Coordinates of C-alpha atoms and ligand atoms in Angstrom, one line a residue:
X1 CA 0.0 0.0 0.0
X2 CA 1.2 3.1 -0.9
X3 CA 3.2 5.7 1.8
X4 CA 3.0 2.2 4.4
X5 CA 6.5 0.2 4.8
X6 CA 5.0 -2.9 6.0
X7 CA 8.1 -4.7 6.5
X8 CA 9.7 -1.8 8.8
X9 CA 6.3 -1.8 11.0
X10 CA 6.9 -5.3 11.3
X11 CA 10.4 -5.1 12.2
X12 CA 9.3 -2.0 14.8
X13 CA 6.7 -4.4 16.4
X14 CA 9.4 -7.7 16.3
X15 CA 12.7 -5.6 17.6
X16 CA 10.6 -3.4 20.2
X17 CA 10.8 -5.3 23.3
X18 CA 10.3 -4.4 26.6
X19 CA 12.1 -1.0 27.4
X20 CA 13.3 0.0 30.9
X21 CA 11.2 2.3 33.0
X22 CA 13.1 5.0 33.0
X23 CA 13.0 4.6 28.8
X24 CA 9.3 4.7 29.7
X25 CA 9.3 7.7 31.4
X26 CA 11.5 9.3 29.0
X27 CA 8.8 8.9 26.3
X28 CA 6.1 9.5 28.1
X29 CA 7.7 13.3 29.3
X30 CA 8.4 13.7 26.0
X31 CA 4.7 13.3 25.0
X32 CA 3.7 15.3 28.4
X33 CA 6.0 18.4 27.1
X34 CA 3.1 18.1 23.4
X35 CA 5.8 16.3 21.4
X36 CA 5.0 13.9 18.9
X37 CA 6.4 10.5 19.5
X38 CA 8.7 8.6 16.7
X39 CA 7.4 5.4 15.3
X40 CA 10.2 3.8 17.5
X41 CA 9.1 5.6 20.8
X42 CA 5.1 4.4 19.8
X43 CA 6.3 0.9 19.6
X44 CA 8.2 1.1 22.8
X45 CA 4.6 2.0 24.2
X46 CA 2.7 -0.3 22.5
X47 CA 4.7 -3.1 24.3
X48 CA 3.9 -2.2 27.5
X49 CA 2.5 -5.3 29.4
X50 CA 3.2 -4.5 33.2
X51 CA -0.2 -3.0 34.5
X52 CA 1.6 0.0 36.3
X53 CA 3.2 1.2 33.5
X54 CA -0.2 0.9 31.5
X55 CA -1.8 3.0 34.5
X56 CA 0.8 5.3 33.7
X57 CA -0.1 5.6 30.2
X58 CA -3.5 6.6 30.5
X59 CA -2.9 8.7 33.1
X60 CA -0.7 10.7 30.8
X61 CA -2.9 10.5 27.9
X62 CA -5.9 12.1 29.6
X63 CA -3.0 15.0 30.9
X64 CA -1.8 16.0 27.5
X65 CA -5.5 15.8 25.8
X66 CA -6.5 18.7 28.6
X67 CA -3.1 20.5 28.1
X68 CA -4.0 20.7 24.6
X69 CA -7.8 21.2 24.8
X70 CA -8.1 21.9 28.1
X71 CA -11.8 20.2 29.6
X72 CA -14.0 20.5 26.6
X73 CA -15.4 17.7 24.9
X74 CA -16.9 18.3 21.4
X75 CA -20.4 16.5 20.7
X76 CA -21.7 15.8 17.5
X77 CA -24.6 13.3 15.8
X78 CA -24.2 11.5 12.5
X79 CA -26.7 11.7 10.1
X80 CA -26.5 9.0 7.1
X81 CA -28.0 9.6 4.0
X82 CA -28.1 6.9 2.3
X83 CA -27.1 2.4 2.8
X84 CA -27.1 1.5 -0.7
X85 CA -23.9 0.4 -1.9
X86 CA -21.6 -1.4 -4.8
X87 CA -18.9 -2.3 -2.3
X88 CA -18.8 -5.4 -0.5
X89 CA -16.9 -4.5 2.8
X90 CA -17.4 -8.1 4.5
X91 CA -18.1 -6.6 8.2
X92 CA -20.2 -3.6 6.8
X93 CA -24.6 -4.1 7.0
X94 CA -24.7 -1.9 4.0
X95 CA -22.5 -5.0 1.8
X96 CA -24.0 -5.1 -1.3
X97 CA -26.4 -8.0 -1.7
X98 CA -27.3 -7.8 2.3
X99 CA -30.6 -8.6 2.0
X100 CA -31.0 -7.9 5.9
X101 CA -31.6 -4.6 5.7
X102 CA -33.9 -1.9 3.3
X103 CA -32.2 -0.2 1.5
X104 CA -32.5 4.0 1.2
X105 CA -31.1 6.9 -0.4
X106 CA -32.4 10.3 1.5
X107 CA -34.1 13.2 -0.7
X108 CA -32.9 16.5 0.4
X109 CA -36.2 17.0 2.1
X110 CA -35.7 13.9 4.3
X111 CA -32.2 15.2 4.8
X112 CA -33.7 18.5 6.5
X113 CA -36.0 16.3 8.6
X114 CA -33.0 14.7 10.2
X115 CA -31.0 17.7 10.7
X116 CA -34.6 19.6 12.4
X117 CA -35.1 16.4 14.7
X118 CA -31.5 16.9 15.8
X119 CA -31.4 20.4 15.9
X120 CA -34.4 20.4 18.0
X121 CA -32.6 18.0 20.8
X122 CA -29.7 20.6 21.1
X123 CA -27.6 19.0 18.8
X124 CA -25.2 22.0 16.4
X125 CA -22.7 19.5 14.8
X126 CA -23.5 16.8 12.3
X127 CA -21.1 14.2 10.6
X128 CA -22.5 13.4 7.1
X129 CA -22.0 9.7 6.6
X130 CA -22.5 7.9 2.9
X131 CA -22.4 4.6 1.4
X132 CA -20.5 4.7 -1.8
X133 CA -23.8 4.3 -4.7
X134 CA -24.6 6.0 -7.8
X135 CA -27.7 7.7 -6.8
X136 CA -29.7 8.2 -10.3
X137 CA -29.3 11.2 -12.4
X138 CA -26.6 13.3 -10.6
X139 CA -23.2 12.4 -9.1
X140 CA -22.6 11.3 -5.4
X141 CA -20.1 14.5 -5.5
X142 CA -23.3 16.6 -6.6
X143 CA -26.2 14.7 -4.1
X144 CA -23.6 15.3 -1.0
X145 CA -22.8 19.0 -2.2
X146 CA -27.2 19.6 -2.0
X147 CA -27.6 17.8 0.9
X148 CA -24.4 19.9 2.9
X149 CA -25.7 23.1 2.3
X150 CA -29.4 21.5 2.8
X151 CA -28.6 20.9 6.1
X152 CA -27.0 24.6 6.9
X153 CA -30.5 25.9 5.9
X154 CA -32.6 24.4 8.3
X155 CA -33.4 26.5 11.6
X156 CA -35.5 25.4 14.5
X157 CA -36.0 28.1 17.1
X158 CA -33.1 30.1 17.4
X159 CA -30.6 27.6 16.4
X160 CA -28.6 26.4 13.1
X161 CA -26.2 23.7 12.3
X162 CA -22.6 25.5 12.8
X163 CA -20.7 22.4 11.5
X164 CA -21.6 19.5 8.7
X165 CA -18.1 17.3 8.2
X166 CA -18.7 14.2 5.9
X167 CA -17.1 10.6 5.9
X168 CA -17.7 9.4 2.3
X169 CA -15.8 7.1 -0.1
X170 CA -12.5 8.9 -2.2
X171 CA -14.0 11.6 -4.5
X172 CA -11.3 13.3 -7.0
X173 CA -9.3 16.5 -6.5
X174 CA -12.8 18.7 -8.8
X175 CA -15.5 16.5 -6.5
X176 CA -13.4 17.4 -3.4
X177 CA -13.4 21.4 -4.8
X178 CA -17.4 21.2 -4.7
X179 CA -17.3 19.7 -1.2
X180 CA -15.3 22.3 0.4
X181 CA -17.2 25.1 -2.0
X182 CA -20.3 23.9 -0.3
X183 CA -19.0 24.5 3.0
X184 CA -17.8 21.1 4.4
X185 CA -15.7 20.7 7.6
X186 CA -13.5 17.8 8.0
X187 CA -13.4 15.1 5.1
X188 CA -13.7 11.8 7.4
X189 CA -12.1 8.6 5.5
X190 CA -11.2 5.4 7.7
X191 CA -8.5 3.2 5.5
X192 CA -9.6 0.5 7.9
X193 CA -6.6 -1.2 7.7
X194 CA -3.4 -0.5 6.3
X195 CA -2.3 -4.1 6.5
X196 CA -2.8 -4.6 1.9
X197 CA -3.4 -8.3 2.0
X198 CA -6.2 -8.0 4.6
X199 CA -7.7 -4.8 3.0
X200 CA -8.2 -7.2 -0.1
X201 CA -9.7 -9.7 1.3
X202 CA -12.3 -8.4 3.5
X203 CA -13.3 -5.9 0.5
X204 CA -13.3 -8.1 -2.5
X205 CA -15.3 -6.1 -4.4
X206 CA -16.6 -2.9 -5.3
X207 CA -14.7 0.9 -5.9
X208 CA -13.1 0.4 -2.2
X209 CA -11.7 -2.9 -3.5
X210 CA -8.1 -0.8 -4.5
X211 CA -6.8 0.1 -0.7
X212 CA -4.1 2.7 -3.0
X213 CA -7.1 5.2 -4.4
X214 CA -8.6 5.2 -0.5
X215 CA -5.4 6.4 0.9
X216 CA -4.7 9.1 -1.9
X217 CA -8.2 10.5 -1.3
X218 CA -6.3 12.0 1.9
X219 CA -3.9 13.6 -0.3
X220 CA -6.5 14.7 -2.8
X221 CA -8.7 16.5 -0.1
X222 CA -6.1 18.4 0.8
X223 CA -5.2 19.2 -2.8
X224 CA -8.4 20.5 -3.7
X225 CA -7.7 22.7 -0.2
X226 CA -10.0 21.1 2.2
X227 CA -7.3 21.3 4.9
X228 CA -9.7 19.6 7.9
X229 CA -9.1 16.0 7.0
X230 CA -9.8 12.9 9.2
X231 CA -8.5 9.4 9.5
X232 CA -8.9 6.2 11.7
X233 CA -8.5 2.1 11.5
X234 CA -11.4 -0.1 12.3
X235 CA -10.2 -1.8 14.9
X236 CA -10.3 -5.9 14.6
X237 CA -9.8 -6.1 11.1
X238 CA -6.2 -6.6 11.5
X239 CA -3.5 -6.8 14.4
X240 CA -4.1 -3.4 16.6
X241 CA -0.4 -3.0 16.9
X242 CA 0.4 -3.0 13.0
X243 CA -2.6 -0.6 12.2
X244 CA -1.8 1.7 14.9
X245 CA 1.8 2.5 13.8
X246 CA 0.7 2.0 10.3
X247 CA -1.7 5.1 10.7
X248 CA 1.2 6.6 12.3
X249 CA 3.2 6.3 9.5
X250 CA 0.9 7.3 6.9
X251 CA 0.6 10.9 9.3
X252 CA 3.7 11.1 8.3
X253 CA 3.3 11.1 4.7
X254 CA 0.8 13.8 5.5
X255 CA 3.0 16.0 7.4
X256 CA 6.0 15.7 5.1
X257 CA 3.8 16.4 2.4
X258 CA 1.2 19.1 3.6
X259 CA 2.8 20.1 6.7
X260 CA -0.7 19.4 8.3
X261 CA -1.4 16.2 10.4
X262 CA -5.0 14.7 10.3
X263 CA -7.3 17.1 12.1
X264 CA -9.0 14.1 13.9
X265 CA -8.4 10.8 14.5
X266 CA -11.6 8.2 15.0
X267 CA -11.1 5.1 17.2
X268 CA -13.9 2.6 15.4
X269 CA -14.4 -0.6 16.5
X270 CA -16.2 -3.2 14.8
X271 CA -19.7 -3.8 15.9
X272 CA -22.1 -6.6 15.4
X273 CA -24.4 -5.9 11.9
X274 CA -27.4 -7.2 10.4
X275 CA -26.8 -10.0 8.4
X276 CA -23.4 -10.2 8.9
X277 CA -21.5 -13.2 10.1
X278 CA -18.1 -11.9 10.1
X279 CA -17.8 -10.9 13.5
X280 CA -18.5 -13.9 14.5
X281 CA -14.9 -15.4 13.9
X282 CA -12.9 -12.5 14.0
X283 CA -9.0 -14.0 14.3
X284 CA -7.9 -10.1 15.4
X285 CA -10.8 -9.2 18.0
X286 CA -9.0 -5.9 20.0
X287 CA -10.3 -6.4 23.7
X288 CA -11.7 -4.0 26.5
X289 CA -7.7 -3.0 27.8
X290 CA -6.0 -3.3 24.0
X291 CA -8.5 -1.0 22.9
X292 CA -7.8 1.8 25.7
X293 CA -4.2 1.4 25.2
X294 CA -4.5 2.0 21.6
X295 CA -6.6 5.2 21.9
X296 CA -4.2 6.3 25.0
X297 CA -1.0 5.8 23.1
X298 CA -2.6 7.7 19.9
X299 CA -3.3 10.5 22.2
X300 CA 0.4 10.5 23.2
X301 CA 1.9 9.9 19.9
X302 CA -0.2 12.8 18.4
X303 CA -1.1 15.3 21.1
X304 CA -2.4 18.0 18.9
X305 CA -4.9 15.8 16.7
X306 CA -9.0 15.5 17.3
X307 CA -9.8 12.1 18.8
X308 CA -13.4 10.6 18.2
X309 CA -15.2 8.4 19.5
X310 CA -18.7 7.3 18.9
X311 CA -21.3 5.4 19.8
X312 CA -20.3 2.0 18.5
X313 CA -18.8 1.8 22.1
X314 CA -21.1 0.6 25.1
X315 CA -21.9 3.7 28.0
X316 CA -19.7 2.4 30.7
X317 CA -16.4 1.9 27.8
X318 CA -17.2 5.5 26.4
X319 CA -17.3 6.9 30.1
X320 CA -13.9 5.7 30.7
X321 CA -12.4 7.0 27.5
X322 CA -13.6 10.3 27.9
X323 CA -10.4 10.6 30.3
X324 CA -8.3 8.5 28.1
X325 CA -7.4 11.8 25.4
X326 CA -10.7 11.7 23.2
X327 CA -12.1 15.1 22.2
X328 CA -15.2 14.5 20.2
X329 CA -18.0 12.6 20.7
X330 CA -21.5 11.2 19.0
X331 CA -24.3 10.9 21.0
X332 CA -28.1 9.4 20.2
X333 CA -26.9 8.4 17.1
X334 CA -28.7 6.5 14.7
X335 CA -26.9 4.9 11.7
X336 CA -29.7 4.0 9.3
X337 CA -30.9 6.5 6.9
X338 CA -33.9 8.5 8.5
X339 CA -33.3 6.7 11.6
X340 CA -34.0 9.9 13.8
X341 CA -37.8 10.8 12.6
X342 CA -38.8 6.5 11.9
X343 CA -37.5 3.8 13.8
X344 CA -36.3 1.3 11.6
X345 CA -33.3 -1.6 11.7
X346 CA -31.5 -0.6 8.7
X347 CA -28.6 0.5 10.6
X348 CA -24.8 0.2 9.4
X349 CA -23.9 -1.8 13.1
X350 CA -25.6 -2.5 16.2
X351 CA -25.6 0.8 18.4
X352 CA -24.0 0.2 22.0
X353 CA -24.9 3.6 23.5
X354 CA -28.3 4.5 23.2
X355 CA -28.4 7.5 25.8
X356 CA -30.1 10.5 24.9
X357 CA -27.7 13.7 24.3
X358 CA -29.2 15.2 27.7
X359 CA -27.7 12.0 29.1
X360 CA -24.3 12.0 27.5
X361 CA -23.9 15.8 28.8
X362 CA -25.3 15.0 32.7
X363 CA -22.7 12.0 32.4
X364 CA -20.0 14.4 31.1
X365 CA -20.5 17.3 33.9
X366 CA -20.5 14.4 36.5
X367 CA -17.1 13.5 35.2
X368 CA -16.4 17.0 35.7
X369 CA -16.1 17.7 31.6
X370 CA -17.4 20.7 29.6
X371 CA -19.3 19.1 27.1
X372 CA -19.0 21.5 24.0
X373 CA -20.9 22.6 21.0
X374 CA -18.6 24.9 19.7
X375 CA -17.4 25.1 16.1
X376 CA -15.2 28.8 16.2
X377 CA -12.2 27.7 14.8
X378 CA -13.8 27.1 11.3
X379 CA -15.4 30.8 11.4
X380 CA -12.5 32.2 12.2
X381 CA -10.7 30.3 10.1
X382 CA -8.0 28.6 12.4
X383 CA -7.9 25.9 10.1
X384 CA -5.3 23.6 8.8
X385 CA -1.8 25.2 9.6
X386 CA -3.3 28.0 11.6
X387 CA -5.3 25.3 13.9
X388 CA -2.5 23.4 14.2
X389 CA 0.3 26.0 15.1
X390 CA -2.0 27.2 17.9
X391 CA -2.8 23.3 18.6
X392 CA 0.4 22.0 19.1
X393 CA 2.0 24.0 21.6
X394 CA -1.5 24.1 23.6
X395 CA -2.5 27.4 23.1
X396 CA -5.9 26.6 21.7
X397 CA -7.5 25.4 24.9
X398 CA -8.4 28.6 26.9
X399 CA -10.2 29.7 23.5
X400 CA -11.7 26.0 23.9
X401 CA -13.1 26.3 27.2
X402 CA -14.3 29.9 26.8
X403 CA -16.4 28.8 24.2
X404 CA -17.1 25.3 26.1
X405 CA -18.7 27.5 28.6
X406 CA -20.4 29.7 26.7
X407 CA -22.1 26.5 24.4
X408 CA -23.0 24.8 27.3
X409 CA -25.1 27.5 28.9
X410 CA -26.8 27.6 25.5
X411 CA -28.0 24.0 25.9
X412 CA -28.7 24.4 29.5
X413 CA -31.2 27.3 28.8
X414 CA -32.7 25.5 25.7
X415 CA -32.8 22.2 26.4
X416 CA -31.6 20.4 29.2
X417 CA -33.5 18.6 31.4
X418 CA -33.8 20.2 35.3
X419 CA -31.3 17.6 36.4
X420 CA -28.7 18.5 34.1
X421 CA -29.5 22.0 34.0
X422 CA -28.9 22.1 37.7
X423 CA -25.3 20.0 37.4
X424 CA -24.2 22.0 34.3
X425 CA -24.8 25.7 36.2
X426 CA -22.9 24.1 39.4
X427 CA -20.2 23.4 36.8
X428 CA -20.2 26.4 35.0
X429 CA -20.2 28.3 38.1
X430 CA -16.8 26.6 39.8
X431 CA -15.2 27.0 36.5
X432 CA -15.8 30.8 36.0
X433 CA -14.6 30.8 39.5
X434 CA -11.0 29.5 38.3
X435 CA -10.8 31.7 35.5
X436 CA -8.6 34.8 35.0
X437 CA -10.1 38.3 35.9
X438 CA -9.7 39.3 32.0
X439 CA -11.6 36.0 31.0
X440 CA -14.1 36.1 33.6
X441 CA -15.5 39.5 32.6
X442 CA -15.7 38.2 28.8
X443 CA -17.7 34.9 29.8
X444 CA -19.9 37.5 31.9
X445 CA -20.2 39.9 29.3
X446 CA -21.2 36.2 26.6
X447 CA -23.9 35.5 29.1
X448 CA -25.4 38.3 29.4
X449 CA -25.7 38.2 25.2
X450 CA -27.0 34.9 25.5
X451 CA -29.9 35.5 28.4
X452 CA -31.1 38.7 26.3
X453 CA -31.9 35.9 23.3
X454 CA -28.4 36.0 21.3
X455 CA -27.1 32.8 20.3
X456 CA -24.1 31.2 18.6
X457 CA -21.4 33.0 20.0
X458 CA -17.4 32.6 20.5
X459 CA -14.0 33.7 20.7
Ligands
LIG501 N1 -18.7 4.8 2.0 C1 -17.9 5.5 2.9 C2 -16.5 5.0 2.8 O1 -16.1 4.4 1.8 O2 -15.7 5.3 3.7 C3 -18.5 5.3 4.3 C4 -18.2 4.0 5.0 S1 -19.1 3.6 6.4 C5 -20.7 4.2 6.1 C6 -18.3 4.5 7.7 C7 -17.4 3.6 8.5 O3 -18.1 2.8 9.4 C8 -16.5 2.7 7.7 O4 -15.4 3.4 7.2 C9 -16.1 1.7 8.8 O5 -14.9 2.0 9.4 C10 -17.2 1.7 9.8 N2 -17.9 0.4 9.9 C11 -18.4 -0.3 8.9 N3 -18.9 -1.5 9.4 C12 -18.8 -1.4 10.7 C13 -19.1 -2.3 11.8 N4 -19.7 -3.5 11.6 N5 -18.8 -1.9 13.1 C14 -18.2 -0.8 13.3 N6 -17.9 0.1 12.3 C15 -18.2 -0.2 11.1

């Protein structure tokens, strides 16, 4: 596969044994002072079997996630427009030829139904999810393009979508122009693994079939200057290890190349799905612990990057992670097209987390986070480079939890439920506390904006 040295991620994995503590510590101060880790210094951490050590990891994963984004966590629902599709990825419900599920391509009407029910729950961020099909009479390129800015139109009450990303199958460098012209965030693509022989075989056929054109479509978003781009494995397909530092090496590529890392990072795992046996006999099932080492060490290895995590994980999983260096999550997701306004069982995998979103925010105050609906860095364009020169040496985070603050009280007012309304004012009330005199009299002077009716407002 191209931009992946197989053979030196196996030697990294064979030659790594188990360093020394104090080479432990080294690497994890390193990652502690925001640096990114070498391939070498990842392995080292990926080897780690003694449970102290692992403790240790975490601990320092969740330390440099809040020294880069402070105590924000960014929430978001997917919405997928459409299941039908000509590839035949064997752990995927939408496989063509599943006859388990319907099958559904959302007009751009049904598309604003979604985005209303979910704007009407509080919900400001939405990740556009696709299957790869030709819909009839237009281009996917053109159908996604309608249904982006379809979903910036709609308004319930006082509120708008701020944010539609999209996690699609590889466009060109001209479809990728029309994307970002009709105002897309982050271009989402998961190579799902970078290991070539199993990426043939568990997608034998179909457009994905060719693992080369899905990693290019990285390089070609950011050709055609969408400069938000996302990545991630699907965890199981292949040994966790060799994906992991695989992914790490094709961020490489992307830094040598474009200077710019991926914006985020998702940590899938597979699921269960309709009609799919696969599962079933997976030979590289990732367990419980493997899987919270992996998202820990990708927090350390690349402190400045997004990490997502959605609701393919069960509540009590995605509770601990929140402390393990993710920054984004999905919550009440559905993952069958016009899943929000029917129910139906035409999902892509078996939710785990069904919480409402006024659940997964009480749950996050509890733990003491600020869940966030905040999307400033895109108005004020600290994208790309900009993002990540003010990313990488931390300086993002007191704009993150200004703007935390000032999102959450939005929810609170709007939606929340008294529970969580209560909890989330308690929170936002010690954490003003803490703040600077400067930054105190700015959230005050937000507020106030906010309770005279303004909404949508940041740093
Ligand atoms: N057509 C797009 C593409 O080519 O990337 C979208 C693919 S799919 C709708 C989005 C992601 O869901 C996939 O990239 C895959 O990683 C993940 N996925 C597919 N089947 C899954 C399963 N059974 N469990 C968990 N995640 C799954």
């Amino acid at each position: 596969m191209k931009y992946i040295d197989e053979e030196r991620i196996k030697e990294l994995l064979k030659n790594t044994k188990q360093a020394s503590s104090s080479e432990i510590k080294a690497i994890l101060d390193k990652a502690k002072s925001l640096k990114r880790l070498k391939l070498k210094e990842t392995a080292a951490l990926l080897a780690v079997k003694d449970k102290k050590t692992i403790k240790n990891i975490r601990l320092a994963a969740g330390y440099v996630k809040d020294a880069i984004y402070g105590r924000r966590i960014v929430l978001f629902a997917p919405v997928y427009i459409s299941n039908v599709c000509l590839n035949k990825c064997l752990y995927c419900a939408f496989q063509a030829g599943n006859t388990a599920i319907k099958r559904k391509v959302l007009s751009i009407d049904e598309i604003k139904e979604q985005t209303r029910w979910l704007l009407e729950r509080g919900h400001k961020r939405i990740l556009m999810v696709a299957s790869e099909a030709g819909i009839s009479g237009k281009s996917n390129a053109d159908y996604y393009a309608e249904a982006i800015k379809a979903i910036y139109e709609v308004s319930a009450a006082r509120n708008r979508i701020k944010r539609v990303n999209i996690n699609c199958a590889p466009l060109n460098v001209e479809e990728f122009r029309l994307l970002k012209s009709s105002g897309i965030g982050t271009y989402q693509i998961f190579q799902e693994t970078y290991h070539e022989e199993t990426y043939r075989k568990v997608h034998p056929q179909g457009p994905k079939n060719d693992p080369d054109n899905r990693i290019d479509a990285v390089d070609r978003a950011f050709t055609a200057g969408i400069d938000d781009v996302g990545i991630g494995v699907l965890y199981g397909l292949y040994d966790y290890k060799f994906d992991t530092l695989a992914m790490l090496m094709h961020i490489e590529h992307m830094e040598e190349k474009f200077n710019v890392g991926p914006h985020t990072i998702s940590v899938p795992r597979i699921e269960p799905a309709l009609g799919i046996s696969f599962i079933e006999d997976m030979p590289y099932k990732v367990s419980d612990e493997e899987f919270k080492n992996a998202a820990a060490i990708i927090r350390l290895s690349v402190p400045y990057t997004g990490m997502i995590l959605s609701t393919r994980e069960a509540p009590a999983m995605r509770d601990e992670l929140f402390g393990l260096g993710i920054s984004q999550v999905s919550a009440e997701s559905r993952t069958s097209p016009g899943g929000y306004s029917s129910s139906n069982d035409s999902g892509q995998f078996m939710l785990s987390d069904e919480r409402t979103l006024d659940e997964v925010i009480g749950k996050l105050i509890e733990k003491k986070f600020i869940p966030s609906f905040c999307a400033a860095c895109y108005r004020k364009e600290r994208t790309g480079e900009t993002f990540m020169s003010l990313a990488k040496p931390g300086d993002i985070k007191d704009k993150c939890n200004l703007n935390a603050l000032i999102t959450l009280k939005e929810y609170l007012d709007d939606f929340a439920s008294g529970k969580v309304k209560k909890a989330g004012y308690k929170l936002i009330d010690g954490l003003s506390r803490k703040l600077d005199k400067k930054s105190r009299g700015q959230l005050e002077r937000f507020f106030e904006e906010v309770d005279k009716g303004a909404r949508d407002l940041y740093v």
